[in-house]
């Protein structure tokens, strides 16, 4: 029986922020409020809004400040333009305030064939509380054409192949990504002692810098089943049972 853990991107961010080695791998993040929106858009030309309880990339909104003074807003593959700051404010006032959002600087992820990608790193541990976290699987998610989020994808490929196609690194970079995921898992373990599996989304930007996007407590395992090598999927199932 899988335990249910609270999905809250803001709580998760704060847990990572308290670990110096993880803090430098986090995009600037604030709770979304009126002042935070305008402050972040002054600091960064592009930001992203995420529901704290969001899943599968739904309702993620990208806002880009253009040199003309207009603002471009993208949700999935839909793009609208706000002509000025006042229009942007009107749009913000209509945002669903029944949900809590975070606002982050946008990460300019490395690309494969002009499409951004990120990495899913699966980490698990056995039932004994003292058992160490292990990386049990990984793959790269490539965004569909016209999308900025990789949750909308029909392409998953091995991580090393993705890093090589994007020309950002190789095994050394993969080891850095895996160490980051393991450290992040240990930081979440403090908050959730019974946590036994996390699917981390890790981004690599165009300069090869590693970024933590988020950790998923009930990760979708179907992409592992679609990989040619079934060893990862079998290992993941073994850890779930033991």
Coordinates of C-alpha atoms in Angstrom, one line a residue:
X1 CA 0.0 0.0 0.0
X2 CA 1.5 3.4 -1.1
X3 CA 1.5 6.2 1.5
X4 CA -0.1 9.5 0.5
X5 CA 2.1 12.6 1.0
X6 CA 1.0 16.2 0.7
X7 CA 1.8 17.7 -2.6
X8 CA 3.0 21.3 -2.0
X9 CA 5.7 22.8 -4.2
X10 CA 6.2 25.7 -1.8
X11 CA 6.9 23.4 1.2
X12 CA 9.2 21.3 -0.9
X13 CA 11.1 24.3 -2.1
X14 CA 11.6 25.5 1.5
X15 CA 12.9 22.0 2.4
X16 CA 15.5 22.2 -0.4
X17 CA 16.4 25.8 0.3
X18 CA 17.6 24.9 3.8
X19 CA 20.3 22.6 2.4
X20 CA 23.2 24.8 1.0
X21 CA 24.2 22.3 -1.6
X22 CA 20.6 22.2 -2.9
X23 CA 19.8 25.9 -2.5
X24 CA 22.2 26.8 -5.4
X25 CA 20.3 24.4 -7.7
X26 CA 17.0 26.1 -7.1
X27 CA 15.5 28.7 -9.4
X28 CA 14.5 31.9 -7.5
X29 CA 11.0 31.1 -6.1
X30 CA 8.3 33.1 -4.2
X31 CA 4.7 32.5 -3.3
X32 CA 2.6 34.2 -5.9
X33 CA 1.2 37.6 -4.9
X34 CA 0.7 40.8 -6.7
X35 CA 4.0 42.3 -5.6
X36 CA 5.9 39.1 -6.2
X37 CA 4.7 38.9 -9.8
X38 CA 5.9 42.4 -10.7
X39 CA 9.1 42.1 -8.7
X40 CA 10.0 38.8 -10.4
X41 CA 9.3 40.3 -13.9
X42 CA 11.7 43.1 -13.1
X43 CA 14.4 40.6 -12.1
X44 CA 13.8 38.1 -14.9
X45 CA 12.5 38.6 -18.4
X46 CA 10.5 35.4 -18.1
X47 CA 8.8 33.7 -15.2
X48 CA 6.7 30.6 -14.6
X49 CA 3.6 30.2 -12.4
X50 CA 2.8 26.8 -10.9
X51 CA -0.1 25.7 -8.7
X52 CA 1.4 24.4 -5.4
X53 CA -0.7 21.3 -5.7
X54 CA -0.4 20.8 -9.5
X55 CA 0.2 17.6 -11.2
X56 CA 1.2 16.6 -14.8
X57 CA 2.1 20.2 -15.7
X58 CA -1.5 21.3 -15.7
X59 CA -2.2 25.1 -15.3
X60 CA 1.5 26.0 -15.6
X61 CA 1.8 29.5 -17.1
X62 CA 4.8 31.2 -18.6
X63 CA 5.0 35.0 -18.7
X64 CA 7.6 36.7 -20.8
X65 CA 8.3 40.5 -20.6
X66 CA 9.2 41.7 -24.1
X67 CA 11.3 44.7 -25.0
X68 CA 8.3 46.4 -26.5
X69 CA 6.6 46.6 -23.1
X70 CA 4.1 43.9 -23.9
X71 CA 3.8 40.6 -22.0
X72 CA 3.4 37.2 -23.6
X73 CA 1.5 34.5 -21.6
X74 CA 1.7 30.9 -22.6
X75 CA -0.3 28.0 -21.1
X76 CA 0.4 24.6 -22.8
X77 CA 0.6 25.6 -26.5
X78 CA -1.8 28.6 -26.2
X79 CA -0.2 32.1 -26.4
X80 CA -1.9 35.4 -25.7
X81 CA -0.3 38.9 -25.5
X82 CA -1.0 41.6 -22.9
X83 CA -0.3 45.1 -24.3
X84 CA 0.9 46.7 -21.1
X85 CA 1.3 46.3 -17.3
X86 CA -2.3 47.3 -16.7
X87 CA -3.6 44.5 -18.9
X88 CA -1.3 42.1 -17.2
X89 CA -2.7 43.2 -13.8
X90 CA -6.3 42.6 -15.1
X91 CA -5.3 39.1 -16.2
X92 CA -3.6 38.4 -12.8
X93 CA -6.8 39.6 -11.0
X94 CA -8.8 36.9 -12.9
X95 CA -6.4 34.1 -12.0
X96 CA -7.9 31.3 -10.0
X97 CA -7.3 32.5 -6.5
X98 CA -8.8 29.4 -5.0
X99 CA -5.4 27.7 -5.5
X100 CA -2.1 28.7 -4.2
X101 CA 0.7 29.3 -6.7
X102 CA 4.4 29.8 -6.7
X103 CA 6.3 32.0 -9.1
X104 CA 9.8 31.1 -10.4
X105 CA 12.4 32.4 -12.7
X106 CA 12.1 30.5 -16.0
X107 CA 14.8 28.0 -16.7
X108 CA 16.1 27.9 -20.2
X109 CA 16.6 24.2 -20.5
X110 CA 18.9 22.5 -23.0
X111 CA 17.2 21.4 -26.2
X112 CA 17.1 18.5 -28.5
X113 CA 15.9 19.4 -32.0
X114 CA 14.7 22.8 -30.7
X115 CA 12.6 21.2 -28.0
X116 CA 13.4 21.5 -24.2
X117 CA 13.9 18.4 -22.2
X118 CA 14.4 17.5 -18.6
X119 CA 15.3 14.3 -16.7
X120 CA 13.2 12.1 -14.5
X121 CA 15.4 10.5 -11.8
X122 CA 13.7 7.8 -9.8
X123 CA 15.1 7.3 -6.2
X124 CA 13.8 4.7 -3.8
X125 CA 14.7 3.0 -0.6
X126 CA 13.7 -0.2 1.1
X127 CA 11.1 -0.5 3.9
X128 CA 13.6 -0.3 6.7
X129 CA 13.9 3.3 7.8
X130 CA 17.7 3.1 8.0
X131 CA 18.0 1.9 4.4
X132 CA 19.9 4.3 2.0
X133 CA 18.3 6.0 -1.0
X134 CA 19.3 4.6 -4.4
X135 CA 18.8 5.8 -7.9
X136 CA 16.7 3.0 -9.5
X137 CA 15.8 4.5 -12.9
X138 CA 16.0 7.5 -15.2
X139 CA 15.0 8.8 -18.6
X140 CA 14.8 12.1 -20.5
X141 CA 11.5 13.8 -21.3
X142 CA 11.4 15.9 -24.5
X143 CA 8.6 18.4 -24.8
X144 CA 6.2 18.2 -27.7
X145 CA 6.4 20.8 -30.5
X146 CA 5.1 24.1 -29.4
X147 CA 5.2 23.3 -25.6
X148 CA 7.5 24.6 -22.9
X149 CA 6.8 21.9 -20.4
X150 CA 8.0 18.3 -20.8
X151 CA 4.9 16.8 -19.1
X152 CA 3.3 17.0 -22.6
X153 CA 5.5 14.6 -24.5
X154 CA 5.5 11.6 -26.7
X155 CA 9.2 11.0 -26.5
X156 CA 11.3 9.5 -23.7
X157 CA 14.9 8.4 -24.3
X158 CA 17.8 7.3 -22.2
X159 CA 19.5 10.1 -20.2
X160 CA 23.0 9.7 -21.6
X161 CA 21.6 9.7 -25.1
X162 CA 19.7 13.0 -24.3
X163 CA 22.8 14.7 -22.8
X164 CA 24.9 13.7 -25.8
X165 CA 22.3 14.9 -28.4
X166 CA 22.0 18.2 -26.5
X167 CA 25.8 18.4 -26.3
X168 CA 25.8 19.5 -22.6
X169 CA 27.7 16.6 -21.0
X170 CA 28.0 12.9 -20.4
X171 CA 28.5 10.4 -17.5
X172 CA 30.1 13.0 -15.3
X173 CA 27.1 15.3 -15.6
X174 CA 24.7 12.3 -15.0
X175 CA 26.6 11.5 -11.8
X176 CA 26.1 15.1 -10.6
X177 CA 22.4 14.8 -11.4
X178 CA 22.1 11.6 -9.4
X179 CA 24.0 13.0 -6.4
X180 CA 21.7 16.0 -6.4
X181 CA 18.6 13.7 -6.5
X182 CA 19.9 11.6 -3.6
X183 CA 20.7 14.6 -1.5
X184 CA 17.2 16.1 -2.2
X185 CA 15.6 12.8 -1.2
X186 CA 17.4 12.9 2.1
X187 CA 16.2 16.4 2.7
X188 CA 12.6 15.4 2.1
X189 CA 13.0 12.4 4.4
X190 CA 13.3 14.7 7.3
X191 CA 9.8 16.0 6.6
X192 CA 8.3 12.7 5.5
X193 CA 10.1 9.8 7.4
X194 CA 7.9 7.2 5.7
X195 CA 8.7 8.4 2.2
X196 CA 10.2 5.6 0.1
X197 CA 10.1 6.7 -3.5
X198 CA 10.4 10.1 -5.3
X199 CA 10.5 10.8 -9.0
X200 CA 12.7 13.9 -9.4
X201 CA 12.4 16.3 -12.4
X202 CA 15.9 17.7 -12.9
X203 CA 16.7 20.3 -15.5
X204 CA 19.9 21.0 -17.4
X205 CA 20.3 24.4 -18.8
X206 CA 22.2 25.4 -22.0
X207 CA 25.4 25.8 -20.0
X208 CA 25.2 22.4 -18.4
X209 CA 24.1 23.7 -15.0
X210 CA 21.9 21.3 -12.9
X211 CA 18.5 22.6 -11.5
X212 CA 16.0 20.9 -9.3
X213 CA 12.5 21.4 -10.8
X214 CA 10.5 19.2 -8.3
X215 CA 10.0 15.9 -6.7
X216 CA 7.0 13.7 -7.3
X217 CA 5.8 11.4 -4.6
X218 CA 3.6 9.2 -6.8
X219 CA 5.6 9.2 -10.1
X220 CA 4.1 7.7 -13.2
X221 CA 5.9 4.5 -14.0
X222 CA 4.5 3.9 -17.5
X223 CA 7.5 5.6 -19.3
X224 CA 9.8 3.1 -17.7
X225 CA 7.8 0.3 -19.2
X226 CA 8.3 1.8 -22.6
X227 CA 12.1 1.9 -22.5
X228 CA 13.8 -0.9 -24.5
X229 CA 15.8 -2.0 -21.4
X230 CA 13.3 -3.4 -18.9
X231 CA 15.8 -3.7 -16.1
X232 CA 15.0 -0.3 -14.6
X233 CA 11.3 -1.1 -14.4
X234 CA 11.9 -4.4 -12.7
X235 CA 14.2 -2.8 -10.2
X236 CA 11.6 -0.1 -9.4
X237 CA 9.0 -2.7 -8.8
X238 CA 11.4 -4.7 -6.5
X239 CA 12.0 -1.7 -4.3
X240 CA 8.3 -1.0 -4.1
X241 CA 7.8 -4.5 -2.7
X242 CA 10.8 -4.6 -0.4

